[in-house]
Amino acid sequence: MAAATATMMMLQQPFLQQCPSLAAFPHSPSSISLSSSSSRFSVKFIVHSCCQTSPSPMNVVNGNVDLKPAERSEIRLGLPSKGRMASDTLDLLKDCQLSVKQANPRQYVAQIPQISNLEVWFQRPSDIVRKLLSGDLDLGIVGFDTLSEYGQGSEDLVIVHNALDYGECRLSIAIPKYGIFENVNSVKELAEMPQWTSDKPLRVATGFTYLGPKFMKDNGLEHVAFSTADGALEAAPAMGIADAILDLVSSGTTLKENNLKEIEGGVVLQSQAVLVASKKSLYNRKGVLDTTHEILERFEAHLRAEGQFTVVANMRGSSAEEVAERILSQSSLSGLQGPTISPVFCKKDGRASADYYAICICVPKKALYTSVKQLRAIGGSGVLISPLTYIFDEETPRWCELLNKLGL
Ligand SMILES: Nc1ncnc2c1ncn2[C@@H]1O[C@H](COP(=O)(O)OP(=O)(O)OP(=O)(O)O)[C@@H](O)[C@H]1O
Ligand SMILES: O=P(O)(O)OC[C@H]1O[C@H](OP(=O)(O)OP(=O)(O)O)[C@H](O)[C@@H]1O
Ligand SMILES: [Mg+2]
């Protein structure tokens, strides 16, 4: 998680409760040092400008600053320029027949020829969220963690697809397995430890300087000090820099290798890649709604198909209805809407007659072998299995949800 460099931020929750605007925008100032008049709430809050939520681009016209974003007619999609999300995102688009054409890997603008008037901009995930907020991007693909951290609950950001099936991880608190934490196994127990006072707060290392304080406050952890670094946060407790960390966990290997453990109630959020849009763009920019619909449909069709196989088999029977009865009596053979059954004709006594029926069903990958066994048990033979590429439904439920959210 990219974050401000070697920045130390200390804050105490009561002060944030008194200053909601500060709590809502911990990144806003490029460098602030504040202290409350009450001695109970002494706060140091220093954030580097790279944590800042960037404003709209400013055009300087005759010495006057014009805060309006530059006019443009192209639709802009932000994709991660680096990190683990970058290649998985390009792979997803390719699987949806939306290959990105980039002239050179160092060029940050590219095209998806299948969709006219769409510009792809490669950006850091945090910047994608900032630029959606500032109106410089219309659509973006980022991890839900990044969206939550940098979007800070903004009403202008709307999730179009919430489960793109990669980048799965969770944002979770971890503490050492040893020392004073040996018997601490939940957030509640951590909060109740007598060690944490205003003079000696629980020190948490995290790149999530918005979600971190919010979660601690919501979970009754009053005396907390945060520090942040650009990566390898798991080293902080052993180095004596922090008592706990709040970072992304996927396999858990990094925690394990650094003698750290997750605790009950310590998961701030579950994350995976999401497609997000600026509401303002959806409402106001020509073509954004249609382009969003097309991308969403292609994503849905591909992701739905990914978990499924097409199964074709022959089955002896007296009629299509009789074969259907047999198939529908098996729990794993109902298909998407039901089995497709077609007669297989052969010539008998000079006449075309159907003793066999070809059945075609979609089967979830997980249930594949069970389905084959059930098919055989009811007389199926010559079972052919092939992967499914796309499943297009009448309309995707996510599109209806989006229109609902937009009040359209
Ligand atoms: N271990 C992980 N397993 C799965 N997904 C992860 C993991 N770590 C991060 N992610 C997801 O990938 C996104 C990008 O993380 P990644 O570490 O690749 O880039 P970054 O942190 O922005 O860059 P860098 O770590 O190089 O500074 C995260 O926001 C999260 O959604
Ligand atoms: O649970 P695991 O599968 O071990 O993955 C968790 C690690 O992955 C991410 O780090 P990343 O690899 O991005 O390195 P970074 O710290 O340099 O960002 C995250 O910040 C954790 O450190
Ligand atoms: Mg990382």
Short mmCIF file of C-alpha atoms and ligand atoms in Angstrom, two decimals:
data_model
loop_
_atom_site.label_atom_id
_atom_site.label_comp_id
_atom_site.label_asym_id
_atom_site.label_seq_id
_atom_site.Cartn_x
_atom_site.Cartn_y
_atom_site.Cartn_z
CA MET A 1 0.00 0.00 0.00
CA ALA A 2 1.64 3.20 -1.08
CA ALA A 3 1.52 5.80 1.66
CA ALA A 4 3.24 8.95 2.82
CA THR A 5 6.93 8.48 3.37
CA ALA A 6 8.30 8.09 6.88
CA THR A 7 5.46 10.12 8.24
CA MET A 8 4.41 9.99 11.86
CA MET A 9 0.86 10.78 12.75
CA MET A 10 -0.42 10.80 16.29
CA LEU A 11 -4.01 11.37 17.08
CA GLN A 12 -6.27 10.75 19.98
CA GLN A 13 -9.86 9.82 19.37
CA PRO A 14 -11.56 12.34 21.69
CA PHE A 15 -10.00 15.15 19.69
CA LEU A 16 -11.33 13.69 16.46
CA GLN A 17 -14.77 13.45 17.99
CA GLN A 18 -14.59 17.18 18.70
CA CYS A 19 -13.31 17.97 15.22
CA PRO A 20 -15.39 15.93 12.78
CA SER A 21 -14.05 17.83 9.81
CA LEU A 22 -10.55 16.75 10.72
CA ALA A 23 -11.69 13.17 11.21
CA ALA A 24 -13.32 13.18 7.80
CA PHE A 25 -10.34 14.59 5.97
CA PRO A 26 -7.16 13.41 7.66
CA HIS A 27 -5.27 13.78 4.40
CA SER A 28 -6.39 17.21 3.38
CA PRO A 29 -3.68 19.57 4.56
CA SER A 30 -0.23 19.23 3.10
CA SER A 31 1.32 19.83 6.48
CA ILE A 32 -0.62 20.60 9.62
CA SER A 33 0.42 20.67 13.22
CA LEU A 34 -2.47 21.22 15.57
CA SER A 35 -2.94 21.30 19.28
CA SER A 36 -6.18 21.68 21.18
CA SER A 37 -6.55 24.25 23.98
CA SER A 38 -7.48 21.43 26.35
CA SER A 39 -4.42 19.72 27.77
CA ARG A 40 -6.24 16.35 27.48
CA PHE A 41 -6.18 16.55 23.71
CA SER A 42 -2.72 17.32 22.54
CA VAL A 43 -2.47 16.21 18.96
CA LYS A 44 0.28 16.14 16.42
CA PHE A 45 -0.95 15.62 12.92
CA ILE A 46 1.61 15.88 10.17
CA VAL A 47 0.85 14.54 6.73
CA HIS A 48 2.97 14.83 3.64
CA SER A 49 1.47 16.35 0.54
CA CYS A 50 1.60 12.99 -1.29
CA CYS A 51 -1.29 11.83 0.93
CA GLN A 52 -3.37 14.72 -0.20
CA THR A 53 -6.67 14.28 -1.99
CA SER A 54 -5.83 16.21 -5.12
CA PRO A 55 -8.18 18.95 -6.25
CA SER A 56 -9.38 19.27 -9.81
CA PRO A 57 -6.66 20.32 -12.22
CA MET A 58 -6.29 24.06 -12.15
CA ASN A 59 -5.96 26.03 -15.32
CA VAL A 60 -4.16 29.28 -14.74
CA VAL A 61 -5.74 31.84 -17.04
CA ASN A 62 -4.14 35.31 -17.01
CA GLY A 63 -2.94 34.77 -13.46
CA ASN A 64 -6.42 33.71 -12.24
CA VAL A 65 -6.97 30.17 -11.09
CA ASP A 66 -9.85 28.42 -12.82
CA LEU A 67 -10.95 25.50 -10.63
CA LYS A 68 -13.14 23.84 -13.26
CA PRO A 69 -11.81 20.60 -14.79
CA ALA A 70 -10.73 20.95 -18.40
CA GLU A 71 -13.50 20.29 -20.93
CA ARG A 72 -13.23 16.95 -22.71
CA SER A 73 -15.44 14.70 -24.75
CA GLU A 74 -13.56 11.40 -24.26
CA ILE A 75 -14.59 8.96 -21.57
CA ARG A 76 -11.74 8.03 -19.24
CA LEU A 77 -11.14 4.70 -17.52
CA GLY A 78 -8.38 4.52 -14.89
CA LEU A 79 -6.46 1.25 -14.59
CA PRO A 80 -3.72 0.37 -12.08
CA SER A 81 -0.33 1.23 -13.56
CA LYS A 82 1.68 -1.03 -11.25
CA GLY A 83 1.46 -3.50 -8.45
CA ARG A 84 -0.30 -6.83 -8.45
CA MET A 85 -3.62 -5.37 -9.70
CA ALA A 86 -2.11 -4.14 -12.97
CA SER A 87 -1.67 -7.39 -14.88
CA ASP A 88 -4.79 -9.06 -13.43
CA THR A 89 -6.84 -6.09 -14.60
CA LEU A 90 -5.46 -6.30 -18.15
CA ASP A 91 -6.13 -10.06 -18.12
CA LEU A 92 -9.75 -9.54 -17.09
CA LEU A 93 -10.29 -6.99 -19.86
CA LYS A 94 -8.67 -9.32 -22.39
CA ASP A 95 -10.91 -12.19 -21.29
CA CYS A 96 -13.88 -9.91 -21.93
CA GLN A 97 -12.65 -9.13 -25.49
CA LEU A 98 -11.63 -5.67 -24.31
CA SER A 99 -7.88 -5.87 -24.84
CA VAL A 100 -6.00 -2.70 -23.98
CA LYS A 101 -3.73 -1.42 -26.74
CA GLN A 102 -0.77 0.34 -25.22
CA ALA A 103 1.89 1.51 -27.66
CA ASN A 104 4.64 1.27 -25.05
CA PRO A 105 4.61 0.12 -21.40
CA ARG A 106 5.84 3.54 -20.27
CA GLN A 107 3.02 5.32 -22.06
CA TYR A 108 0.27 6.03 -19.56
CA VAL A 109 -2.55 6.51 -22.04
CA ALA A 110 -3.98 3.65 -24.08
CA GLN A 111 -7.09 2.56 -25.98
CA ILE A 112 -9.57 -0.26 -25.95
CA PRO A 113 -10.37 -0.42 -29.68
CA GLN A 114 -13.64 -2.28 -29.02
CA ILE A 115 -15.06 0.78 -27.28
CA SER A 116 -14.91 4.02 -29.21
CA ASN A 117 -14.29 7.30 -27.44
CA LEU A 118 -12.75 5.55 -24.42
CA GLU A 119 -9.34 6.53 -23.11
CA VAL A 120 -7.51 4.27 -20.70
CA TRP A 121 -5.22 6.04 -18.22
CA PHE A 122 -2.74 4.03 -16.19
CA GLN A 123 -2.45 5.42 -12.68
CA ARG A 124 -1.56 4.30 -9.16
CA PRO A 125 -4.70 2.84 -7.54
CA SER A 126 -4.87 5.65 -4.94
CA ASP A 127 -4.65 8.24 -7.73
CA ILE A 128 -7.46 6.53 -9.64
CA VAL A 129 -9.76 7.18 -6.68
CA ARG A 130 -8.53 10.75 -6.27
CA LYS A 131 -9.03 11.44 -9.97
CA LEU A 132 -12.52 9.95 -9.94
CA LEU A 133 -13.32 12.37 -7.14
CA SER A 134 -11.80 15.32 -8.95
CA GLY A 135 -13.62 14.53 -12.20
CA ASP A 136 -10.46 13.68 -14.15
CA LEU A 137 -11.54 10.06 -14.58
CA ASP A 138 -15.04 8.70 -15.14
CA LEU A 139 -14.51 5.00 -14.43
CA GLY A 140 -11.82 3.03 -12.64
CA ILE A 141 -10.78 -0.40 -11.45
CA VAL A 142 -9.19 -0.59 -8.00
CA GLY A 143 -9.25 -2.74 -4.88
CA PHE A 144 -12.19 -2.11 -2.57
CA ASP A 145 -9.64 -1.32 0.17
CA THR A 146 -8.16 1.53 -1.89
CA LEU A 147 -11.60 2.79 -2.81
CA SER A 148 -12.64 2.86 0.86
CA GLU A 149 -9.42 4.47 2.05
CA TYR A 150 -9.16 7.24 -0.52
CA GLY A 151 -12.86 7.59 -1.36
CA GLN A 152 -13.64 8.15 2.32
CA GLY A 153 -17.31 7.34 1.80
CA SER A 154 -17.80 9.99 -0.90
CA GLU A 155 -21.35 10.04 -2.26
CA ASP A 156 -19.95 10.71 -5.72
CA LEU A 157 -18.37 7.26 -6.08
CA VAL A 158 -20.60 4.39 -7.06
CA ILE A 159 -19.56 0.75 -7.30
CA VAL A 160 -20.69 -0.70 -10.62
CA HIS A 161 -19.28 -4.23 -10.12
CA ASN A 162 -18.31 -5.21 -6.59
CA ALA A 163 -16.67 -8.59 -7.22
CA LEU A 164 -14.26 -8.83 -10.15
CA ASP A 165 -12.78 -11.99 -8.67
CA TYR A 166 -9.14 -11.02 -8.18
CA GLY A 167 -7.08 -9.06 -5.66
CA GLU A 168 -8.90 -10.82 -2.83
CA CYS A 169 -7.54 -9.81 0.55
CA ARG A 170 -8.69 -8.37 3.84
CA LEU A 171 -7.63 -5.34 5.81
CA SER A 172 -6.92 -6.68 9.24
CA ILE A 173 -5.26 -5.81 12.56
CA ALA A 174 -2.34 -8.00 13.58
CA ILE A 175 -0.37 -8.13 16.81
CA PRO A 176 2.69 -10.12 17.93
CA LYS A 177 2.16 -13.69 19.03
CA TYR A 178 4.62 -13.15 21.88
CA GLY A 179 5.22 -10.96 24.95
CA ILE A 180 2.33 -8.97 26.42
CA PHE A 181 0.12 -10.03 23.48
CA GLU A 182 0.52 -13.75 24.00
CA ASN A 183 -2.97 -14.16 25.48
CA VAL A 184 -4.66 -11.37 23.57
CA ASN A 185 -6.92 -12.79 20.87
CA SER A 186 -9.59 -10.20 20.16
CA VAL A 187 -9.98 -6.48 19.56
CA LYS A 188 -11.96 -6.32 22.79
CA GLU A 189 -9.07 -7.82 24.75
CA LEU A 190 -6.65 -5.48 23.00
CA ALA A 191 -8.79 -2.46 23.92
CA GLU A 192 -9.00 -3.62 27.54
CA MET A 193 -5.23 -3.93 28.03
CA PRO A 194 -4.19 -1.61 30.85
CA GLN A 195 -0.98 -0.64 29.05
CA TRP A 196 -2.59 1.94 26.73
CA THR A 197 -2.86 5.44 28.14
CA SER A 198 -2.78 8.91 26.64
CA ASP A 199 0.94 9.07 27.46
CA LYS A 200 1.63 5.61 26.14
CA PRO A 201 -0.86 4.82 23.40
CA LEU A 202 -1.11 1.63 21.36
CA ARG A 203 1.20 2.25 18.40
CA VAL A 204 -0.23 1.05 15.11
CA ALA A 205 1.69 1.02 11.84
CA THR A 206 -0.56 1.30 8.78
CA GLY A 207 -0.86 2.72 5.29
CA PHE A 208 -4.60 3.17 5.94
CA THR A 209 -4.58 6.50 7.73
CA TYR A 210 -8.29 7.13 7.14
CA LEU A 211 -9.76 3.68 7.79
CA GLY A 212 -7.36 2.92 10.66
CA PRO A 213 -8.41 5.72 13.04
CA LYS A 214 -12.07 5.28 12.07
CA PHE A 215 -12.00 1.55 12.88
CA MET A 216 -10.17 2.07 16.20
CA LYS A 217 -12.66 4.72 17.24
CA ASP A 218 -15.63 2.53 16.28
CA ASN A 219 -14.14 -0.31 18.31
CA GLY A 220 -13.50 1.55 21.53
CA LEU A 221 -9.72 1.81 21.20
CA GLU A 222 -9.19 5.23 22.69
CA HIS A 223 -5.46 5.69 23.07
CA VAL A 224 -3.92 4.98 19.69
CA ALA A 225 -0.99 6.50 17.82
CA PHE A 226 -0.47 5.77 14.13
CA SER A 227 2.68 5.63 12.10
CA THR A 228 2.86 4.93 8.41
CA ALA A 229 5.38 3.53 5.93
CA ASP A 230 5.39 2.53 2.27
CA GLY A 231 5.52 -1.23 2.76
CA ALA A 232 6.88 -4.17 4.76
CA LEU A 233 4.79 -3.02 7.72
CA GLU A 234 5.01 -6.48 9.25
CA ALA A 235 8.54 -5.62 10.36
CA ALA A 236 7.41 -2.73 12.55
CA PRO A 237 6.57 -4.66 15.78
CA ALA A 238 9.83 -6.64 15.79
CA MET A 239 11.74 -3.42 15.10
CA GLY A 240 10.10 -1.85 18.15
CA ILE A 241 8.42 0.83 16.02
CA ALA A 242 4.84 -0.33 16.59
CA ASP A 243 2.77 -2.59 18.86
CA ALA A 244 0.33 -3.62 16.14
CA ILE A 245 -0.14 -3.26 12.40
CA LEU A 246 -3.17 -2.71 10.21
CA ASP A 247 -2.44 -4.06 6.74
CA LEU A 248 -3.72 -6.24 3.93
CA VAL A 249 -3.67 -9.99 4.44
CA SER A 250 -4.24 -12.59 1.80
CA SER A 251 -2.61 -15.98 2.43
CA GLY A 252 -1.40 -14.92 5.89
CA THR A 253 2.17 -15.97 5.07
CA THR A 254 3.72 -12.55 5.68
CA LEU A 255 2.11 -12.34 9.13
CA LYS A 256 3.20 -15.87 10.00
CA GLU A 257 6.77 -15.30 8.87
CA ASN A 258 6.95 -12.22 11.06
CA ASN A 259 5.46 -13.81 14.18
CA LEU A 260 2.24 -11.87 14.03
CA LYS A 261 -1.39 -13.01 14.42
CA GLU A 262 -4.80 -11.68 13.45
CA ILE A 263 -7.37 -11.23 16.18
CA GLU A 264 -11.11 -11.74 16.48
CA GLY A 265 -13.06 -8.68 15.37
CA GLY A 266 -9.95 -7.23 13.75
CA VAL A 267 -11.01 -7.39 10.10
CA VAL A 268 -11.79 -3.87 8.92
CA LEU A 269 -12.96 -4.96 5.48
CA GLN A 270 -12.83 -7.72 2.88
CA SER A 271 -11.51 -6.57 -0.46
CA GLN A 272 -11.30 -7.54 -4.10
CA ALA A 273 -11.09 -5.59 -7.35
CA VAL A 274 -14.14 -3.46 -8.12
CA LEU A 275 -15.34 -1.33 -11.04
CA VAL A 276 -16.21 2.11 -9.78
CA ALA A 277 -17.68 5.18 -11.47
CA SER A 278 -18.09 8.84 -10.75
CA LYS A 279 -21.79 9.56 -10.26
CA LYS A 280 -21.32 13.02 -11.72
CA SER A 281 -19.87 11.50 -14.89
CA LEU A 282 -22.69 8.95 -15.14
CA TYR A 283 -25.24 11.74 -14.89
CA ASN A 284 -23.53 14.42 -16.92
CA ARG A 285 -20.94 13.14 -19.33
CA LYS A 286 -22.26 12.00 -22.70
CA GLY A 287 -21.81 8.28 -23.33
CA VAL A 288 -20.55 7.31 -19.84
CA LEU A 289 -23.73 5.45 -18.93
CA ASP A 290 -23.71 3.44 -22.19
CA THR A 291 -20.00 2.63 -21.92
CA THR A 292 -20.48 1.56 -18.30
CA HIS A 293 -23.33 -0.70 -19.37
CA GLU A 294 -21.19 -2.35 -22.05
CA ILE A 295 -18.21 -2.91 -19.75
CA LEU A 296 -20.46 -4.22 -16.98
CA GLU A 297 -22.28 -6.62 -19.33
CA ARG A 298 -19.02 -8.01 -20.64
CA PHE A 299 -17.60 -8.42 -17.12
CA GLU A 300 -20.77 -10.11 -15.89
CA ALA A 301 -20.99 -12.42 -18.88
CA HIS A 302 -17.38 -13.51 -18.48
CA LEU A 303 -17.40 -13.83 -14.68
CA ARG A 304 -20.66 -15.78 -14.64
CA ALA A 305 -19.31 -18.17 -17.25
CA GLU A 306 -16.01 -18.66 -15.48
CA GLY A 307 -17.49 -20.86 -12.80
CA GLN A 308 -19.45 -23.04 -15.24
CA PHE A 309 -19.05 -25.86 -17.73
CA THR A 310 -21.36 -26.90 -20.55
CA VAL A 311 -22.26 -30.55 -20.28
CA VAL A 312 -23.74 -32.40 -23.25
CA ALA A 313 -24.85 -36.03 -23.00
CA ASN A 314 -27.05 -38.54 -24.75
CA MET A 315 -29.84 -40.27 -22.93
CA ARG A 316 -32.24 -43.01 -23.98
CA GLY A 317 -35.89 -42.10 -23.41
CA SER A 318 -39.46 -42.38 -24.63
CA SER A 319 -40.08 -38.63 -24.88
CA ALA A 320 -38.37 -35.30 -24.13
CA GLU A 321 -40.69 -34.85 -21.12
CA GLU A 322 -39.79 -38.24 -19.68
CA VAL A 323 -36.05 -37.46 -20.03
CA ALA A 324 -36.63 -34.03 -18.45
CA GLU A 325 -38.35 -35.66 -15.45
CA ARG A 326 -35.34 -37.89 -14.91
CA ILE A 327 -32.87 -35.02 -15.17
CA LEU A 328 -34.82 -32.70 -12.92
CA SER A 329 -34.99 -35.40 -10.23
CA GLN A 330 -31.22 -34.86 -9.74
CA SER A 331 -30.17 -31.83 -7.73
CA SER A 332 -26.98 -31.04 -9.70
CA LEU A 333 -28.54 -31.19 -13.16
CA SER A 334 -31.01 -28.35 -13.33
CA GLY A 335 -28.79 -26.03 -15.44
CA LEU A 336 -29.25 -22.26 -15.60
CA GLN A 337 -32.96 -22.23 -16.36
CA GLY A 338 -33.48 -25.95 -16.85
CA PRO A 339 -32.10 -28.60 -19.22
CA THR A 340 -32.24 -28.17 -23.01
CA ILE A 341 -33.39 -31.48 -24.50
CA SER A 342 -33.35 -32.27 -28.21
CA PRO A 343 -34.31 -35.52 -29.94
CA VAL A 344 -31.54 -37.42 -31.71
CA PHE A 345 -33.13 -38.95 -34.81
CA CYS A 346 -32.10 -42.16 -36.46
CA LYS A 347 -33.75 -44.20 -39.19
CA LYS A 348 -35.79 -47.13 -37.92
CA ASP A 349 -37.97 -49.30 -40.18
CA GLY A 350 -37.61 -46.64 -42.87
CA ARG A 351 -38.80 -43.85 -40.54
CA ALA A 352 -36.94 -41.21 -38.56
CA SER A 353 -37.47 -41.89 -34.89
CA ALA A 354 -35.95 -40.62 -31.67
CA ASP A 355 -34.85 -43.19 -29.13
CA TYR A 356 -32.14 -40.92 -27.76
CA TYR A 357 -32.21 -37.36 -26.55
CA ALA A 358 -29.28 -34.95 -26.37
CA ILE A 359 -29.30 -32.93 -23.22
CA CYS A 360 -27.35 -29.74 -22.64
CA ILE A 361 -26.91 -28.14 -19.24
CA CYS A 362 -24.60 -25.67 -17.48
CA VAL A 363 -22.91 -27.07 -14.42
CA PRO A 364 -20.88 -25.19 -11.80
CA LYS A 365 -17.22 -26.25 -11.89
CA LYS A 366 -17.41 -27.30 -8.25
CA ALA A 367 -20.32 -29.66 -8.93
CA LEU A 368 -18.88 -31.12 -12.14
CA TYR A 369 -18.00 -34.61 -11.01
CA THR A 370 -21.17 -35.00 -8.93
CA SER A 371 -23.15 -33.98 -12.01
CA VAL A 372 -21.41 -36.51 -14.24
CA LYS A 373 -22.13 -39.26 -11.69
CA GLN A 374 -25.79 -38.22 -11.47
CA LEU A 375 -26.06 -38.17 -15.27
CA ARG A 376 -24.65 -41.64 -15.57
CA ALA A 377 -26.93 -42.91 -12.81
CA ILE A 378 -30.01 -41.88 -14.82
CA GLY A 379 -28.76 -43.40 -18.10
CA GLY A 380 -26.57 -40.66 -19.55
CA SER A 381 -23.78 -41.67 -21.93
CA GLY A 382 -21.23 -39.96 -24.17
CA VAL A 383 -20.85 -37.08 -21.73
CA LEU A 384 -19.03 -34.12 -23.34
CA ILE A 385 -17.76 -31.26 -21.20
CA SER A 386 -16.45 -27.91 -22.41
CA PRO A 387 -15.68 -24.63 -20.65
CA LEU A 388 -18.14 -21.78 -21.04
CA THR A 389 -16.85 -18.44 -22.26
CA TYR A 390 -19.74 -16.03 -21.71
CA ILE A 391 -23.23 -16.09 -20.23
CA PHE A 392 -25.31 -13.09 -21.28
CA ASP A 393 -28.59 -12.77 -19.41
CA GLU A 394 -31.55 -10.63 -20.39
CA GLU A 395 -30.23 -7.87 -18.18
CA THR A 396 -27.61 -7.96 -15.47
CA PRO A 397 -28.92 -7.49 -11.91
CA ARG A 398 -25.99 -5.15 -11.23
CA TRP A 399 -27.14 -2.81 -14.00
CA CYS A 400 -30.61 -2.61 -12.47
CA GLU A 401 -29.00 -1.94 -9.08
CA LEU A 402 -26.89 0.83 -10.57
CA LEU A 403 -29.88 2.50 -12.21
CA ASN A 404 -31.68 2.25 -8.87
CA LYS A 405 -28.78 3.88 -7.03
CA LEU A 406 -28.77 6.66 -9.61
CA GLY A 407 -32.53 7.07 -9.40
CA LEU A 408 -32.85 6.44 -13.16
N1 LIG B 1 -1.38 -9.92 -0.61
C1 LIG B 1 -2.35 -9.55 -1.40
N2 LIG B 1 -3.11 -10.44 -1.99
C2 LIG B 1 -4.10 -10.07 -2.82
N3 LIG B 1 -4.39 -8.81 -3.11
C3 LIG B 1 -3.65 -7.86 -2.56
C4 LIG B 1 -2.60 -8.19 -1.68
N4 LIG B 1 -2.02 -7.06 -1.30
C5 LIG B 1 -2.70 -6.07 -1.94
N5 LIG B 1 -3.69 -6.56 -2.67
C6 LIG B 1 -4.65 -5.80 -3.49
O1 LIG B 1 -3.92 -5.22 -4.55
C7 LIG B 1 -4.00 -3.80 -4.47
C8 LIG B 1 -2.67 -3.23 -4.88
O2 LIG B 1 -1.66 -3.73 -4.03
P1 LIG B 1 -0.16 -3.76 -4.45
O3 LIG B 1 0.61 -4.15 -3.25
O4 LIG B 1 0.03 -4.54 -5.68
O5 LIG B 1 0.10 -2.35 -4.91
P2 LIG B 1 0.49 -1.16 -4.03
O6 LIG B 1 0.48 -1.56 -2.59
O7 LIG B 1 -0.34 -0.03 -4.50
O8 LIG B 1 1.94 -0.95 -4.58
P3 LIG B 1 3.26 -1.21 -3.81
O9 LIG B 1 2.99 -2.23 -2.75
O10 LIG B 1 4.19 -1.70 -4.86
O11 LIG B 1 3.59 0.13 -3.30
C9 LIG B 1 -4.39 -3.52 -3.02
O12 LIG B 1 -5.03 -2.28 -2.92
C10 LIG B 1 -5.29 -4.68 -2.72
O13 LIG B 1 -6.57 -4.42 -3.20
O1 LIG B 2 -1.02 -12.52 3.42
P1 LIG B 2 -0.01 -12.51 2.33
O2 LIG B 2 -0.39 -13.37 1.17
O3 LIG B 2 1.37 -12.83 2.83
O4 LIG B 2 0.02 -11.03 1.71
C1 LIG B 2 0.09 -9.90 2.54
C2 LIG B 2 1.12 -8.93 2.09
O5 LIG B 2 0.86 -8.51 0.74
C3 LIG B 2 0.93 -7.09 0.68
O6 LIG B 2 2.25 -6.69 0.56
P2 LIG B 2 2.99 -6.56 -0.84
O7 LIG B 2 3.36 -7.90 -1.35
O8 LIG B 2 2.18 -5.70 -1.73
O9 LIG B 2 4.31 -5.82 -0.43
P3 LIG B 2 4.47 -4.33 0.11
O10 LIG B 2 4.44 -4.43 1.60
O11 LIG B 2 5.79 -3.91 -0.40
O12 LIG B 2 3.32 -3.52 -0.43
C4 LIG B 2 0.45 -6.67 2.06
O13 LIG B 2 0.84 -5.35 2.35
C5 LIG B 2 1.08 -7.69 2.97
O14 LIG B 2 2.35 -7.33 3.36
MG MG B 3 1.78 -3.65 -1.79
#
